[in-house]
Amino acid sequence: MQGSGGRNGFKVFAVLSEGEGSFGKRSTWEAIFDVEDPRPRVPHTKGKFLDVHQALQVALFDIQYCDWRARQDVLSIMLLHEKVVDVLNPLAREFKSIGTMKKELAGLQEELAQAHNEVHISEARVGSALDKLAHMEKLVNERLIEDKSSTSSNSDPISLSTSTYIQPSEAKPRKRGLNVSGPIESYHPNLKNFWYPVAFSSDLKDDTMVPLDCFDEPWVIFRGKNREPGCVQNTCAHRACPLHLGTVNEGRIQCPYHGWEYSTDGKCEKMPSTKMLDVRIRSLPCFEQEGMIWIWPGEAPPSAAIPSLKPPPGFEIHAEIVMELPIEHGLLLDNLLDLAHAPFTHTSTFAKGWSVPSLVKFLTPSSGLEGYWDPYPIDMEFRPPCIVFSTIGIAKPGKLKGKTTRQCSTHLHQLHVCLPSSGRKTRLLYRMSLDFAPFLRNIPFMHLLWRHFAEKVLNEDLRLVIGQQERMLNGVNVWNLPVSYDKLGLRYRQWRDALERGVTQLPFVKQNM
């Protein structure tokens, strides 16, 4: 019934006894909750008694209302956060004085504090409403079992509509281009016969270990004697305990279970509390070059030279980031080699405000895995087996279109390494370099801001690529109807297909590569 007083809303009571004249006794009523009236969606019901099911609906509406309020508060914080990022982002704004930035950040800080207070209030509202709803549900379960049964028996059954999705086997579409579909098969041995960068040198300290998966096998890298890196299987020979849970002791990795210690070549050099045995675990060729740790996971003898991944002359490294992503590495490479999706996918990050060109092309030599995008000032290269380089010309902060890469005065260089961890997981190594604004390297916590940008861009891609992966696993071809802007991704797929078929001369690759 409608509550008395100046406050608009409902006060819902529960009848705890059903004796004659019980409505007149104060002790027979229990106040359960008040519902704010968010007019005009809830009509006034002055003097009306609600049955328990109607009261439940009112309670549910109260929670929905609180949820709406909470979402509005969170949205406010997100918008304010975007403003903070815009103030700090040197690539998406005109450069401002330090004083102006401080003034803007101070104002945003006050707004954020107020928004956070609103969130706490919303949390309290939702918590209170949930408690009251739980109490109401308890009353329903205890006192109205028969009514609940009759209601469920008289209600219309819910019809489950069958999916109208047509499996590829039923639709039988006309095949064009590549067929990348079906369950992910085991990686072909030929794909393993390459040097793979697996970590940045800065992440491998003398007393730390870096566990990683490569081609569905667990490995761990650490620094041995003379600080030389090594890579051994991440499984103790004794009781199969993960070695990365242990410690590095005098250049040996020590198993946390019984203390067995292994050197970088996999030989067990210490067995506490027992007689020493001749034991060895698998190890991989492992080297350090130009700030990166490399391994050779293949069965073929390693090639003599490790390729260089240094940024071009004039660039300084500003960020090195490692991420574990829940997608197959080929799908991630497909995404990285495609720029035509940017104005549709990255509308809240680097492509915010981009217009949609009438035609997007990737221009490349007739035989090659590198070229440049038109109309965007971006050069791009795929380097086997899983590496993507891109150089982005910035004519004006936040603006890309209008000039070629060479015509731009400032540039951003990116390195993406997509290590095949498993059939549904990729270890991504990302390096970002700039040929301008060297002072940014000296700003405290700037690396956290770069990581935030990188994660935000990737998250925009991940929600799409994960959906692709789900459909691919169900038999859908993710490479239907290739068009002109698919050229570089298509060439990657043709290179990989030829590699797995054992072709002697791989397409688009120089003879000495």
XYZ file of C-alpha atoms in Angstrom:
513
model
C 0.000 0.000 0.000
C 1.111 3.580 -0.501
C 3.124 4.965 2.364
C 2.111 8.063 4.263
C 4.206 11.182 4.552
C 5.730 13.523 2.060
C 7.885 10.907 0.325
C 6.466 9.525 -2.927
C 6.710 5.766 -3.254
C 5.422 2.441 -1.972
C 5.786 0.794 1.412
C 5.394 -2.978 1.035
C 4.280 -5.066 4.018
C 3.944 -8.827 4.537
C 1.131 -10.427 6.515
C 2.688 -12.828 9.011
C -0.580 -14.203 10.485
C -3.968 -14.837 8.973
C -6.226 -14.811 12.019
C -9.464 -12.859 12.070
C -8.938 -9.209 12.616
C -5.250 -9.507 12.130
C -5.096 -6.534 9.808
C -5.757 -4.223 12.721
C -2.872 -5.470 14.804
C 0.466 -3.746 14.410
C 2.337 -6.908 15.449
C 0.969 -8.878 12.506
C 2.709 -6.645 9.927
C 6.348 -6.519 8.970
C 7.726 -3.694 6.830
C 9.897 -5.224 4.127
C 11.101 -2.350 1.990
C 10.358 1.018 0.450
C 10.387 1.505 -3.291
C 11.325 4.878 -4.725
C 8.826 6.057 -7.267
C 10.739 6.743 -10.523
C 7.626 8.181 -12.180
C 5.890 7.834 -14.541
C 6.549 4.091 -14.959
C 4.922 3.095 -11.620
C 1.323 4.235 -11.114
C 0.147 5.491 -7.741
C -1.854 2.834 -5.892
C -3.100 4.608 -2.807
C -4.802 2.242 -0.376
C -4.318 -0.823 -2.587
C -3.098 -4.109 -1.099
C -0.696 -6.007 -3.368
C -0.513 -9.781 -3.386
C 2.898 -11.242 -2.835
C 3.609 -11.778 -6.534
C 2.817 -8.148 -7.304
C 5.055 -7.125 -4.426
C 7.821 -9.224 -5.918
C 7.415 -7.408 -9.220
C 7.669 -4.086 -7.399
C 10.835 -5.321 -5.682
C 12.333 -6.426 -8.971
C 11.535 -3.045 -10.477
C 13.272 -1.399 -7.539
C 16.424 -3.384 -8.318
C 16.195 -2.529 -12.004
C 15.872 1.115 -11.075
C 18.917 0.917 -8.791
C 20.834 -0.891 -11.511
C 19.976 1.887 -13.955
C 21.204 4.497 -11.489
C 24.420 2.544 -10.935
C 25.023 2.217 -14.672
C 24.589 5.965 -15.067
C 27.169 6.555 -12.333
C 29.647 4.140 -13.903
C 29.089 5.748 -17.309
C 29.873 9.128 -15.798
C 33.168 7.793 -14.428
C 34.034 6.227 -17.789
C 33.412 9.524 -19.572
C 35.539 11.378 -17.041
C 38.255 8.765 -17.428
C 38.218 9.351 -21.182
C 38.680 13.044 -20.537
C 41.716 12.311 -18.337
C 43.192 10.101 -21.061
C 42.599 12.794 -23.683
C 44.385 15.348 -21.504
C 47.412 13.072 -21.034
C 47.545 11.439 -24.474
C 50.301 13.139 -26.493
C 49.147 11.512 -29.732
C 45.520 12.636 -29.643
C 45.753 16.300 -28.699
C 47.504 19.545 -29.397
C 50.380 20.025 -26.961
C 49.439 22.184 -23.996
C 51.383 23.843 -21.225
C 51.962 22.021 -17.953
C 49.899 24.636 -16.123
C 46.907 24.126 -18.398
C 47.135 20.347 -17.994
C 47.312 20.654 -14.196
C 44.261 22.909 -14.155
C 42.276 20.522 -16.338
C 43.310 17.501 -14.283
C 42.389 19.254 -11.016
C 38.894 19.944 -12.302
C 38.507 16.386 -13.525
C 39.718 15.074 -10.167
C 36.905 16.896 -8.364
C 34.348 15.510 -10.814
C 35.747 11.996 -10.376
C 35.521 12.251 -6.586
C 31.873 13.285 -6.825
C 31.124 10.478 -9.296
C 32.789 7.912 -7.020
C 30.584 9.054 -4.138
C 27.522 8.506 -6.327
C 28.765 4.991 -7.107
C 29.075 4.170 -3.402
C 25.513 5.391 -2.860
C 24.318 3.247 -5.767
C 26.113 0.219 -4.352
C 24.331 0.705 -1.037
C 20.977 1.029 -2.808
C 21.475 -2.139 -4.816
C 22.694 -4.091 -1.777
C 19.700 -3.034 0.277
C 17.267 -3.877 -2.520
C 18.827 -7.334 -2.988
C 18.537 -8.076 0.732
C 14.889 -7.083 0.727
C 14.168 -9.139 -2.377
C 15.786 -12.186 -0.795
C 13.567 -11.751 2.250
C 10.474 -11.484 0.059
C 11.453 -14.608 -1.891
C 11.839 -16.481 1.384
C 8.269 -15.561 2.350
C 7.023 -16.723 -1.029
C 8.789 -20.067 -0.711
C 7.551 -20.662 2.827
C 3.931 -19.524 2.637
C 2.779 -19.793 -0.998
C 4.061 -23.134 -2.298
C 0.645 -24.229 -3.509
C -0.044 -20.923 -5.194
C 3.333 -21.115 -6.895
C 2.579 -24.606 -8.188
C -0.793 -23.638 -9.579
C 0.658 -20.573 -11.244
C 3.376 -22.610 -12.943
C 0.872 -25.260 -14.114
C -1.471 -22.669 -15.622
C 1.216 -20.593 -17.276
C 1.925 -20.978 -20.948
C 4.978 -23.057 -21.706
C 7.933 -21.141 -23.030
C 8.549 -22.005 -26.630
C 12.191 -22.436 -27.455
C 12.709 -21.206 -30.960
C 15.239 -23.153 -32.922
C 18.199 -21.315 -34.367
C 17.886 -20.269 -37.957
C 21.647 -20.413 -38.412
C 22.545 -22.571 -41.388
C 25.614 -24.732 -41.056
C 28.094 -24.420 -43.895
C 27.443 -28.036 -44.871
C 23.768 -27.218 -45.405
C 24.196 -23.865 -47.118
C 27.080 -24.995 -49.337
C 28.271 -21.493 -50.229
C 30.355 -20.944 -53.291
C 33.974 -21.339 -52.259
C 36.372 -18.524 -53.003
C 39.803 -17.787 -51.659
C 41.033 -19.709 -48.643
C 39.241 -22.161 -46.440
C 40.125 -21.471 -42.810
C 37.474 -23.342 -40.891
C 36.805 -26.218 -38.563
C 38.498 -27.349 -35.352
C 42.043 -26.105 -34.872
C 44.462 -28.839 -35.847
C 47.841 -29.510 -34.275
C 50.523 -27.138 -35.448
C 52.503 -28.362 -38.409
C 56.153 -29.211 -37.576
C 57.374 -26.888 -40.339
C 55.911 -23.897 -38.487
C 58.183 -24.659 -35.520
C 61.434 -24.377 -37.459
C 61.971 -20.663 -36.837
C 63.527 -18.465 -34.204
C 60.711 -17.112 -32.015
C 61.032 -14.095 -29.687
C 59.316 -15.039 -26.428
C 60.184 -12.283 -23.922
C 61.792 -8.895 -23.513
C 65.195 -8.927 -21.811
C 63.990 -6.359 -19.284
C 61.401 -8.844 -17.978
C 63.982 -11.573 -17.269
C 65.789 -10.630 -14.071
C 68.597 -12.686 -12.534
C 66.335 -14.234 -9.896
C 63.093 -14.522 -11.876
C 61.546 -17.020 -14.261
C 59.135 -16.454 -17.126
C 56.742 -19.347 -17.829
C 55.235 -19.571 -21.280
C 53.480 -21.961 -23.624
C 54.757 -22.521 -27.145
C 53.050 -24.878 -29.597
C 50.972 -26.478 -26.825
C 54.004 -27.231 -24.655
C 54.926 -25.549 -21.331
C 58.374 -23.971 -21.043
C 60.160 -21.700 -18.597
C 63.032 -19.304 -19.283
C 65.543 -18.098 -16.704
C 69.093 -16.797 -16.465
C 71.797 -19.346 -15.740
C 75.476 -18.913 -15.031
C 77.006 -15.746 -16.473
C 73.414 -14.432 -16.894
C 72.987 -16.406 -20.101
C 69.279 -17.179 -20.730
C 68.025 -20.738 -20.970
C 64.726 -22.420 -21.809
C 63.723 -25.788 -20.304
C 60.482 -27.690 -20.096
C 58.309 -26.409 -17.274
C 57.922 -29.873 -15.733
C 60.184 -31.536 -13.166
C 61.442 -34.993 -14.192
C 60.663 -36.372 -10.732
C 56.983 -35.681 -9.972
C 55.942 -33.380 -12.847
C 55.731 -30.283 -10.669
C 55.733 -26.942 -12.582
C 59.248 -25.604 -12.214
C 58.272 -21.947 -12.469
C 56.726 -22.253 -9.005
C 60.224 -22.704 -7.605
C 63.224 -20.389 -7.422
C 66.469 -19.633 -9.253
C 69.422 -20.757 -7.158
C 72.958 -19.959 -8.350
C 71.984 -20.087 -12.009
C 69.837 -23.223 -11.631
C 66.074 -23.513 -11.466
C 64.997 -25.328 -8.299
C 61.826 -27.418 -8.174
C 59.655 -26.373 -5.204
C 58.596 -29.976 -4.493
C 61.842 -31.796 -3.602
C 64.504 -29.269 -4.490
C 65.901 -30.840 -7.660
C 67.898 -28.229 -9.557
C 68.317 -27.917 -13.336
C 70.774 -25.901 -15.410
C 69.863 -24.048 -18.595
C 70.710 -27.123 -20.717
C 68.167 -29.223 -18.782
C 70.667 -31.299 -16.787
C 69.730 -32.012 -13.157
C 72.754 -30.938 -11.117
C 71.408 -31.312 -7.591
C 69.104 -33.840 -5.844
C 68.855 -33.149 -2.119
C 68.214 -36.043 0.304
C 68.904 -38.832 -2.200
C 71.571 -40.404 -4.367
C 72.426 -38.359 -7.458
C 70.967 -39.759 -10.689
C 71.700 -38.954 -14.326
C 68.563 -36.992 -15.184
C 67.899 -34.446 -17.892
C 64.788 -32.572 -19.021
C 64.176 -31.086 -22.458
C 65.712 -27.755 -23.305
C 65.547 -25.500 -26.355
C 68.217 -23.387 -28.045
C 67.887 -20.011 -26.367
C 69.686 -16.733 -27.099
C 69.455 -13.062 -26.233
C 69.755 -10.404 -28.903
C 68.886 -6.709 -29.064
C 66.787 -6.751 -25.915
C 64.768 -9.883 -26.693
C 64.936 -13.567 -25.676
C 64.644 -16.051 -28.572
C 64.003 -19.806 -28.684
C 64.025 -22.432 -31.464
C 61.168 -24.945 -30.849
C 61.603 -26.973 -34.065
C 63.267 -30.328 -34.700
C 65.405 -29.038 -37.581
C 68.839 -27.566 -36.771
C 68.549 -23.867 -35.859
C 69.466 -21.341 -38.506
C 72.716 -19.537 -37.893
C 71.346 -15.987 -37.842
C 68.658 -14.512 -35.612
C 66.748 -11.719 -37.401
C 66.899 -8.162 -36.129
C 63.737 -6.568 -34.727
C 65.246 -3.213 -33.799
C 63.142 -0.127 -34.548
C 64.282 2.012 -37.481
C 67.078 4.571 -36.974
C 65.926 7.675 -35.153
C 63.283 5.873 -33.067
C 63.427 5.389 -29.301
C 61.564 2.603 -27.504
C 58.829 3.912 -25.202
C 56.919 0.768 -24.245
C 57.372 -3.009 -24.175
C 54.263 -4.972 -23.234
C 53.461 -8.700 -23.007
C 49.875 -10.002 -23.082
C 48.259 -13.436 -23.109
C 45.272 -13.409 -25.455
C 42.556 -16.113 -25.734
C 42.697 -16.501 -29.527
C 44.611 -18.562 -32.072
C 47.684 -16.715 -33.339
C 46.686 -16.913 -37.023
C 43.433 -15.061 -36.350
C 45.341 -12.386 -34.448
C 47.746 -11.971 -37.372
C 44.788 -11.695 -39.757
C 43.498 -8.843 -37.617
C 46.818 -7.015 -37.328
C 47.388 -7.193 -41.098
C 44.011 -5.565 -41.803
C 43.587 -1.803 -41.445
C 40.287 -1.447 -43.311
C 38.374 -2.393 -40.150
C 39.773 0.551 -38.131
C 37.021 3.190 -38.688
C 34.369 0.609 -37.740
C 36.088 -1.176 -34.838
C 38.390 1.366 -33.180
C 35.879 4.183 -32.878
C 36.855 5.025 -29.288
C 40.646 4.813 -29.685
C 43.058 5.676 -32.480
C 40.418 5.754 -35.267
C 38.020 7.984 -33.363
C 36.510 10.468 -35.789
C 37.878 8.798 -38.912
C 35.703 9.063 -41.979
C 35.081 5.928 -44.020
C 37.093 6.072 -47.279
C 35.376 5.176 -50.527
C 38.227 2.757 -51.250
C 40.961 1.250 -49.088
C 43.941 -0.413 -50.765
C 47.136 -2.088 -49.672
C 49.859 -1.412 -52.228
C 52.714 -3.888 -52.362
C 55.231 -5.300 -54.838
C 54.022 -8.225 -56.893
C 56.134 -10.529 -54.752
C 56.450 -9.359 -51.185
C 54.959 -9.250 -47.707
C 55.305 -5.525 -47.156
C 53.796 -2.337 -48.538
C 51.716 0.665 -47.529
C 48.077 1.559 -47.038
C 46.140 4.036 -49.142
C 44.667 6.484 -48.063
C 46.293 6.024 -44.627
C 49.985 6.960 -44.053
C 50.884 3.562 -42.662
C 53.630 1.210 -43.850
C 53.246 -2.450 -42.875
C 55.215 -5.674 -43.160
C 54.609 -9.299 -42.229
C 57.855 -11.050 -41.351
C 57.733 -14.856 -41.007
C 56.809 -16.648 -38.957
C 54.586 -14.406 -36.769
C 55.840 -10.817 -36.725
C 54.141 -7.597 -37.897
C 55.883 -4.237 -38.307
C 53.960 -1.011 -38.830
C 55.091 2.593 -39.102
C 52.384 5.224 -38.685
C 52.930 8.727 -39.992
C 51.439 11.492 -37.839
C 51.017 14.753 -39.700
C 49.194 16.280 -36.750
C 48.478 14.834 -33.289
C 45.457 12.589 -33.588
C 45.255 12.940 -37.373
C 46.356 10.331 -39.909
C 44.781 11.030 -43.277
C 46.081 13.522 -45.797
C 49.755 12.683 -46.221
C 51.939 9.700 -46.993
C 54.215 8.212 -44.345
C 57.284 9.941 -45.782
C 55.515 13.310 -45.887
C 54.726 13.133 -42.157
C 57.199 14.749 -39.773
C 56.553 12.441 -36.802
C 56.024 8.685 -36.668
C 55.016 5.855 -34.387
C 56.627 2.444 -34.987
C 55.025 -0.772 -33.733
C 56.246 -4.345 -33.387
C 53.766 -7.178 -32.811
C 55.007 -10.726 -32.158
C 52.240 -13.347 -32.108
C 53.735 -16.429 -30.449
C 51.605 -19.583 -30.995
C 50.994 -20.623 -27.379
C 48.240 -23.134 -28.047
C 45.287 -23.683 -30.338
C 43.327 -20.965 -28.552
C 45.975 -18.797 -26.936
C 48.572 -16.328 -28.203
C 51.430 -14.697 -26.351
C 51.675 -11.179 -27.746
C 54.864 -9.130 -27.477
C 54.249 -5.478 -28.295
C 56.916 -2.792 -28.665
C 56.133 0.872 -29.377
C 58.743 3.419 -30.496
C 58.569 7.120 -31.392
C 60.798 9.429 -33.386
C 59.558 12.487 -31.465
C 58.758 13.628 -27.899
C 61.671 11.867 -26.147
C 60.705 13.628 -22.906
C 57.736 11.252 -22.569
C 60.124 8.516 -21.460
C 60.932 10.516 -18.323
C 57.338 11.040 -17.179
C 56.586 8.809 -14.146
C 54.125 5.973 -14.804
C 53.985 6.786 -18.501
C 54.420 3.073 -19.264
C 51.102 2.419 -17.496
C 49.374 4.887 -19.806
C 50.872 3.222 -22.882
C 49.717 -0.168 -21.605
C 46.244 1.225 -21.079
C 46.126 2.443 -24.687
C 47.394 -0.894 -26.033
C 44.898 -2.928 -24.005
C 42.028 -0.678 -24.998
C 42.802 -1.048 -28.709
C 43.206 -4.820 -28.378
C 39.963 -5.184 -26.456
C 38.127 -3.549 -29.336
C 39.555 -6.244 -31.605
C 39.239 -9.182 -29.204
C 35.457 -9.113 -28.907
C 35.272 -9.529 -32.687
C 38.088 -12.041 -33.176
C 36.854 -14.253 -30.335
C 33.500 -14.375 -32.124
C 35.286 -15.341 -35.335
C 37.101 -18.110 -33.491
C 33.892 -19.559 -32.085
C 32.357 -19.749 -35.538
C 35.525 -21.107 -37.099
C 35.546 -23.955 -34.569
C 31.976 -24.750 -35.645
C 33.018 -25.079 -39.275
C 32.491 -21.567 -40.630
C 35.121 -20.284 -43.056
C 36.597 -17.026 -41.701
C 38.247 -16.206 -45.038
C 35.261 -15.948 -47.359
C 35.144 -13.556 -50.297
C 38.533 -11.780 -50.013
C 38.586 -8.261 -51.460
C 41.304 -5.761 -52.372
C 42.155 -4.590 -48.845
C 42.675 -8.226 -47.730
C 45.862 -8.516 -49.798
C 48.468 -8.665 -47.022
C 46.442 -11.009 -44.817
C 45.737 -13.212 -47.823
C 49.430 -13.424 -48.632
C 50.194 -14.434 -45.039
C 47.679 -17.268 -45.306
C 49.090 -18.388 -48.661
C 52.623 -18.332 -47.227
C 51.553 -20.403 -44.216
C 49.635 -22.876 -46.355
C 52.657 -23.388 -48.634
C 54.936 -23.818 -45.606
C 52.716 -26.520 -44.136
C 52.520 -28.304 -47.503
C 56.311 -28.441 -47.628
C 56.761 -26.232 -50.699
C 60.443 -25.698 -51.420
C 60.179 -22.065 -52.565
C 57.695 -20.242 -50.348
C 55.585 -17.521 -52.004
C 56.298 -13.826 -51.394
C 59.500 -14.613 -49.477
C 63.031 -13.740 -50.530
C 65.278 -16.706 -51.205
C 67.589 -15.983 -48.267
C 64.804 -15.560 -45.701
